[in-house]
mmCIF file with all atom_site columns, C-alpha atoms in Angstrom:
data_model
loop_
_atom_site.group_PDB
_atom_site.id
_atom_site.type_symbol
_atom_site.label_atom_id
_atom_site.label_alt_id
_atom_site.label_comp_id
_atom_site.label_asym_id
_atom_site.label_entity_id
_atom_site.label_seq_id
_atom_site.pdbx_PDB_ins_code
_atom_site.Cartn_x
_atom_site.Cartn_y
_atom_site.Cartn_z
_atom_site.occupancy
_atom_site.B_iso_or_equiv
_atom_site.pdbx_formal_charge
_atom_site.auth_seq_id
_atom_site.auth_comp_id
_atom_site.auth_asym_id
_atom_site.auth_atom_id
_atom_site.pdbx_PDB_model_num
ATOM 1   C CA . MET A 1 1   ? -40.560 63.548 -9.431  1.00 0.00 ? 1206 MET A CA 1
ATOM 2   C CA . PHE A 1 2   ? -39.150 60.204 -8.618  1.00 0.00 ? 1207 PHE A CA 1
ATOM 3   C CA . GLY A 1 3   ? -39.204 59.102 -11.859 1.00 0.00 ? 1208 GLY A CA 1
ATOM 4   C CA . LEU A 1 4   ? -43.198 58.740 -11.998 1.00 0.00 ? 1209 LEU A CA 1
ATOM 5   C CA . SER A 1 5   ? -45.421 60.988 -14.497 1.00 0.00 ? 1210 SER A CA 1
ATOM 6   C CA . PHE A 1 6   ? -48.718 62.714 -13.811 1.00 0.00 ? 1211 PHE A CA 1
ATOM 7   C CA . GLY A 1 7   ? -51.145 60.037 -14.567 1.00 0.00 ? 1212 GLY A CA 1
ATOM 8   C CA . GLU A 1 8   ? -49.144 57.498 -12.178 1.00 0.00 ? 1213 GLU A CA 1
ATOM 9   C CA . LEU A 1 9   ? -48.955 60.335 -9.161  1.00 0.00 ? 1214 LEU A CA 1
ATOM 10  C CA . VAL A 1 10  ? -52.504 60.499 -9.583  1.00 0.00 ? 1215 VAL A CA 1
ATOM 11  C CA . ILE A 1 11  ? -53.562 56.864 -9.458  1.00 0.00 ? 1216 ILE A CA 1
ATOM 12  C CA . VAL A 1 12  ? -51.391 57.084 -6.176  1.00 0.00 ? 1217 VAL A CA 1
ATOM 13  C CA . ALA A 1 13  ? -53.131 59.921 -5.253  1.00 0.00 ? 1218 ALA A CA 1
ATOM 14  C CA . ILE A 1 14  ? -56.646 57.803 -5.514  1.00 0.00 ? 1219 ILE A CA 1
ATOM 15  C CA . LEU A 1 15  ? -55.318 54.857 -3.908  1.00 0.00 ? 1220 LEU A CA 1
ATOM 16  C CA . ALA A 1 16  ? -54.143 56.554 -0.912  1.00 0.00 ? 1221 ALA A CA 1
ATOM 17  C CA . LEU A 1 17  ? -57.438 58.787 -0.721  1.00 0.00 ? 1222 LEU A CA 1
ATOM 18  C CA . VAL A 1 18  ? -59.360 54.826 -0.642  1.00 0.00 ? 1223 VAL A CA 1
ATOM 19  C CA . LEU A 1 19  ? -57.199 53.075 1.406   1.00 0.00 ? 1224 LEU A CA 1
ATOM 20  C CA . LEU A 1 20  ? -56.795 55.662 4.149   1.00 0.00 ? 1225 LEU A CA 1
ATOM 21  C CA . GLY A 1 21  ? -59.882 57.795 3.816   1.00 0.00 ? 1226 GLY A CA 1
ATOM 22  C CA . PRO A 1 22  ? -59.968 61.704 4.115   1.00 0.00 ? 1227 PRO A CA 1
ATOM 23  C CA . ASP A 1 23  ? -60.159 61.678 7.695   1.00 0.00 ? 1228 ASP A CA 1
ATOM 24  C CA . ARG A 1 24  ? -56.796 60.074 8.080   1.00 0.00 ? 1229 ARG A CA 1
ATOM 25  C CA . LEU A 1 25  ? -54.966 61.221 4.333   1.00 0.00 ? 1230 LEU A CA 1
ATOM 26  C CA . PRO A 1 26  ? -53.844 64.722 5.770   1.00 0.00 ? 1231 PRO A CA 1
ATOM 27  C CA . ASP A 1 27  ? -52.129 62.948 9.142   1.00 0.00 ? 1232 ASP A CA 1
ATOM 28  C CA . ALA A 1 28  ? -50.527 60.590 6.871   1.00 0.00 ? 1233 ALA A CA 1
ATOM 29  C CA . ALA A 1 29  ? -49.432 63.374 4.376   1.00 0.00 ? 1234 ALA A CA 1
ATOM 30  C CA . LYS A 1 30  ? -47.727 65.707 7.131   1.00 0.00 ? 1235 LYS A CA 1
ATOM 31  C CA . THR A 1 31  ? -45.916 62.435 8.845   1.00 0.00 ? 1236 THR A CA 1
ATOM 32  C CA . VAL A 1 32  ? -44.256 61.832 5.202   1.00 0.00 ? 1237 VAL A CA 1
ATOM 33  C CA . ALA A 1 33  ? -43.258 65.138 4.633   1.00 0.00 ? 1238 ALA A CA 1
ATOM 34  C CA . ARG A 1 34  ? -41.743 65.509 8.244   1.00 0.00 ? 1239 ARG A CA 1
ATOM 35  C CA . THR A 1 35  ? -40.174 62.121 6.967   1.00 0.00 ? 1240 THR A CA 1
ATOM 36  C CA . ILE A 1 36  ? -38.676 63.348 4.218   1.00 0.00 ? 1241 ILE A CA 1
ATOM 37  C CA . LYS A 1 37  ? -37.698 66.630 5.965   1.00 0.00 ? 1242 LYS A CA 1
ATOM 38  C CA . ASP A 1 38  ? -35.791 64.656 8.711   1.00 0.00 ? 1243 ASP A CA 1
ATOM 39  C CA . LEU A 1 39  ? -34.245 62.472 6.252   1.00 0.00 ? 1244 LEU A CA 1
ATOM 40  C CA . LYS A 1 40  ? -32.921 66.038 4.225   1.00 0.00 ? 1245 LYS A CA 1
ATOM 41  C CA . LYS A 1 41  ? -31.628 67.195 7.420   1.00 0.00 ? 1246 LYS A CA 1
ATOM 42  C CA . ALA A 1 42  ? -30.023 63.903 8.296   1.00 0.00 ? 1247 ALA A CA 1
ATOM 43  C CA . THR A 1 43  ? -27.903 63.826 4.744   1.00 0.00 ? 1248 THR A CA 1
ATOM 44  C CA . ASP A 1 44  ? -27.215 67.542 4.760   1.00 0.00 ? 1249 ASP A CA 1
ATOM 45  C CA . GLY A 1 45  ? -25.626 67.116 8.131   1.00 0.00 ? 1250 GLY A CA 1
ATOM 46  C CA . LEU A 1 46  ? -23.729 63.977 6.923   1.00 0.00 ? 1251 LEU A CA 1
ATOM 47  C CA . LYS A 1 47  ? -22.961 66.010 3.544   1.00 0.00 ? 1252 LYS A CA 1
ATOM 48  C CA . GLU A 1 48  ? -21.365 68.759 6.039   1.00 0.00 ? 1253 GLU A CA 1
ATOM 49  C CA . GLN A 1 49  ? -19.617 66.262 7.894   1.00 0.00 ? 1254 GLN A CA 1
ATOM 50  C CA . ILE A 1 50  ? -17.972 64.589 5.280   1.00 0.00 ? 1255 ILE A CA 1
ATOM 51  C CA . GLU A 1 51  ? -16.891 67.647 3.744   1.00 0.00 ? 1256 GLU A CA 1
ATOM 52  C CA . SER A 1 52  ? -14.923 68.996 6.428   1.00 0.00 ? 1257 SER A CA 1
ATOM 53  C CA . GLU A 1 53  ? -13.260 66.159 6.620   1.00 0.00 ? 1258 GLU A CA 1
ATOM 54  C CA . PHE A 1 54  ? -12.270 66.298 3.193   1.00 0.00 ? 1259 PHE A CA 1
ATOM 55  C CA . GLY A 1 55  ? -11.286 69.516 3.918   1.00 0.00 ? 1260 GLY A CA 1
ATOM 56  C CA . GLU A 1 56  ? -8.857  68.667 6.890   1.00 0.00 ? 1261 GLU A CA 1
ATOM 57  C CA . VAL A 1 57  ? -7.511  65.953 4.782   1.00 0.00 ? 1262 VAL A CA 1
ATOM 58  C CA . GLU A 1 58  ? -6.587  68.401 1.778   1.00 0.00 ? 1263 GLU A CA 1
ATOM 59  C CA . THR A 1 59  ? -5.002  70.917 4.382   1.00 0.00 ? 1264 THR A CA 1
ATOM 60  C CA . SER A 1 60  ? -2.664  68.187 5.880   1.00 0.00 ? 1265 SER A CA 1
ATOM 61  C CA . LEU A 1 61  ? -2.027  66.911 2.643   1.00 0.00 ? 1266 LEU A CA 1
ATOM 62  C CA . HIS A 1 62  ? -1.155  70.822 1.292   1.00 0.00 ? 1267 HIS A CA 1
ATOM 63  C CA . ARG A 1 63  ? 0.948   71.424 4.341   1.00 0.00 ? 1268 ARG A CA 1
ATOM 64  C CA . LEU A 1 64  ? 3.120   67.970 3.402   1.00 0.00 ? 1269 LEU A CA 1
ATOM 65  C CA . ILE A 1 65  ? 3.262   68.734 -0.044  1.00 0.00 ? 1270 ILE A CA 1
ATOM 66  C CA . HIS A 1 66  ? 4.570   72.726 0.435   1.00 0.00 ? 1271 HIS A CA 1
ATOM 67  C CA . ALA A 1 67  ? 6.882   71.599 3.904   1.00 0.00 ? 1272 ALA A CA 1
ATOM 68  C CA . PRO A 1 68  ? 10.047  72.418 3.332   1.00 0.00 ? 1273 PRO A CA 1
ATOM 69  C CA . ASP A 1 69  ? 12.353  69.474 2.951   1.00 0.00 ? 1274 ASP A CA 1
ATOM 70  C CA . VAL A 1 70  ? 15.697  71.312 4.627   1.00 0.00 ? 1275 VAL A CA 1
ATOM 71  C CA . PRO A 1 71  ? 15.839  73.445 7.297   1.00 0.00 ? 1276 PRO A CA 1
ATOM 72  C CA . PRO A 1 72  ? 16.873  76.715 6.266   1.00 0.00 ? 1277 PRO A CA 1
ATOM 73  C CA . VAL A 1 73  ? 21.036  77.897 6.625   1.00 0.00 ? 1278 VAL A CA 1
ATOM 74  C CA . THR A 1 74  ? 21.872  80.182 8.929   1.00 0.00 ? 1279 THR A CA 1
ATOM 75  C CA . ALA A 1 75  ? 24.783  82.798 8.293   1.00 0.00 ? 1280 ALA A CA 1
ATOM 76  C CA . ALA A 1 76  ? 27.041  80.796 10.055  1.00 0.00 ? 1281 ALA A CA 1
ATOM 77  C CA . ALA A 1 77  ? 26.648  77.740 8.259   1.00 0.00 ? 1282 ALA A CA 1
ATOM 78  C CA . ALA A 1 78  ? 26.419  79.391 5.186   1.00 0.00 ? 1283 ALA A CA 1
ATOM 79  C CA . ALA A 1 79  ? 30.151  80.866 5.946   1.00 0.00 ? 1284 ALA A CA 1
ATOM 80  C CA . ARG A 1 80  ? 31.291  77.831 6.492   1.00 0.00 ? 1285 ARG A CA 1
ATOM 81  C CA . THR A 1 81  ? 30.389  76.328 3.588   1.00 0.00 ? 1286 THR A CA 1
ATOM 82  C CA . VAL A 1 82  ? 31.350  78.919 1.114   1.00 0.00 ? 1287 VAL A CA 1
ATOM 83  C CA . GLY A 1 83  ? 34.844  78.336 -0.968  1.00 0.00 ? 1288 GLY A CA 1
ATOM 84  C CA . PRO A 1 84  ? 35.898  75.702 -3.561  1.00 0.00 ? 1289 PRO A CA 1
ATOM 85  C CA . PRO A 1 85  ? 34.431  72.490 -3.736  1.00 0.00 ? 1290 PRO A CA 1
ATOM 86  C CA . ALA A 1 86  ? 36.945  69.430 -2.511  1.00 0.00 ? 1291 ALA A CA 1
ATOM 87  C CA . ALA A 1 87  ? 38.277  67.469 -5.585  1.00 0.00 ? 1292 ALA A CA 1
ATOM 88  C CA . PRO A 1 88  ? 35.933  63.721 -5.600  1.00 0.00 ? 1293 PRO A CA 1
ATOM 89  C CA . PRO A 1 89  ? 37.963  60.479 -4.744  1.00 0.00 ? 1294 PRO A CA 1
ATOM 90  C CA . PRO A 1 90  ? 39.732  58.793 -7.215  1.00 0.00 ? 1295 PRO A CA 1
ATOM 91  C CA . ALA A 1 91  ? 37.872  55.925 -8.752  1.00 0.00 ? 1296 ALA A CA 1
ATOM 92  C CA . THR A 1 92  ? 38.621  52.722 -7.679  1.00 0.00 ? 1297 THR A CA 1
ATOM 93  C CA . ALA A 1 93  ? 36.986  49.152 -7.523  1.00 0.00 ? 1298 ALA A CA 1
ATOM 94  C CA . VAL A 1 94  ? 36.014  49.540 -3.901  1.00 0.00 ? 1299 VAL A CA 1
ATOM 95  C CA . ASN A 1 95  ? 34.165  52.732 -4.574  1.00 0.00 ? 1300 ASN A CA 1
ATOM 96  C CA . VAL A 1 96  ? 33.215  52.053 -8.348  1.00 0.00 ? 1301 VAL A CA 1
ATOM 97  C CA . PRO A 1 97  ? 30.527  48.894 -8.477  1.00 0.00 ? 1302 PRO A CA 1
ATOM 98  C CA . GLY A 1 98  ? 31.529  47.257 -11.979 1.00 0.00 ? 1303 GLY A CA 1
ATOM 99  C CA . LEU A 1 99  ? 34.912  49.125 -12.295 1.00 0.00 ? 1304 LEU A CA 1
ATOM 100 C CA . ASP A 1 100 ? 36.807  46.068 -12.701 1.00 0.00 ? 1305 ASP A CA 1
ATOM 101 C CA . ILE A 1 101 ? 34.411  44.451 -15.185 1.00 0.00 ? 1306 ILE A CA 1
ATOM 102 C CA . ALA A 1 102 ? 34.167  47.483 -17.154 1.00 0.00 ? 1307 ALA A CA 1
ATOM 103 C CA . LEU A 1 103 ? 38.410  48.035 -17.523 1.00 0.00 ? 1308 LEU A CA 1
ATOM 104 C CA . ALA A 1 104 ? 38.877  44.389 -18.336 1.00 0.00 ? 1309 ALA A CA 1
ATOM 105 C CA . ASP A 1 105 ? 40.436  43.309 -21.501 1.00 0.00 ? 1310 ASP A CA 1
ATOM 106 C CA . PRO A 1 106 ? 37.762  42.251 -24.085 1.00 0.00 ? 1311 PRO A CA 1
ATOM 107 C CA . ALA A 1 107 ? 39.710  39.329 -25.142 1.00 0.00 ? 1312 ALA A CA 1
#
């Protein structure tokens, strides 16, 4: 407990008895126990709040990751796009950067 051996705990108990006396020792022990209980309750509340916040963050991240990127295609839109693909435009120096250099004579 708290990294103390049994002998060290006995010494602390004897010192507490000598310093506080037999009349005030039970009250001091109650106060220490109540303080530890309140501290534990506060840390449990903080832990619960942090876990709740992380849960909300994980839920929102899950929604972002698994959200559809595009809206679903309607039947009317699908009917308009069915057909053979259009022919690509011819490659020119205007729409293909570096084409004039690639086709230049390497002399």
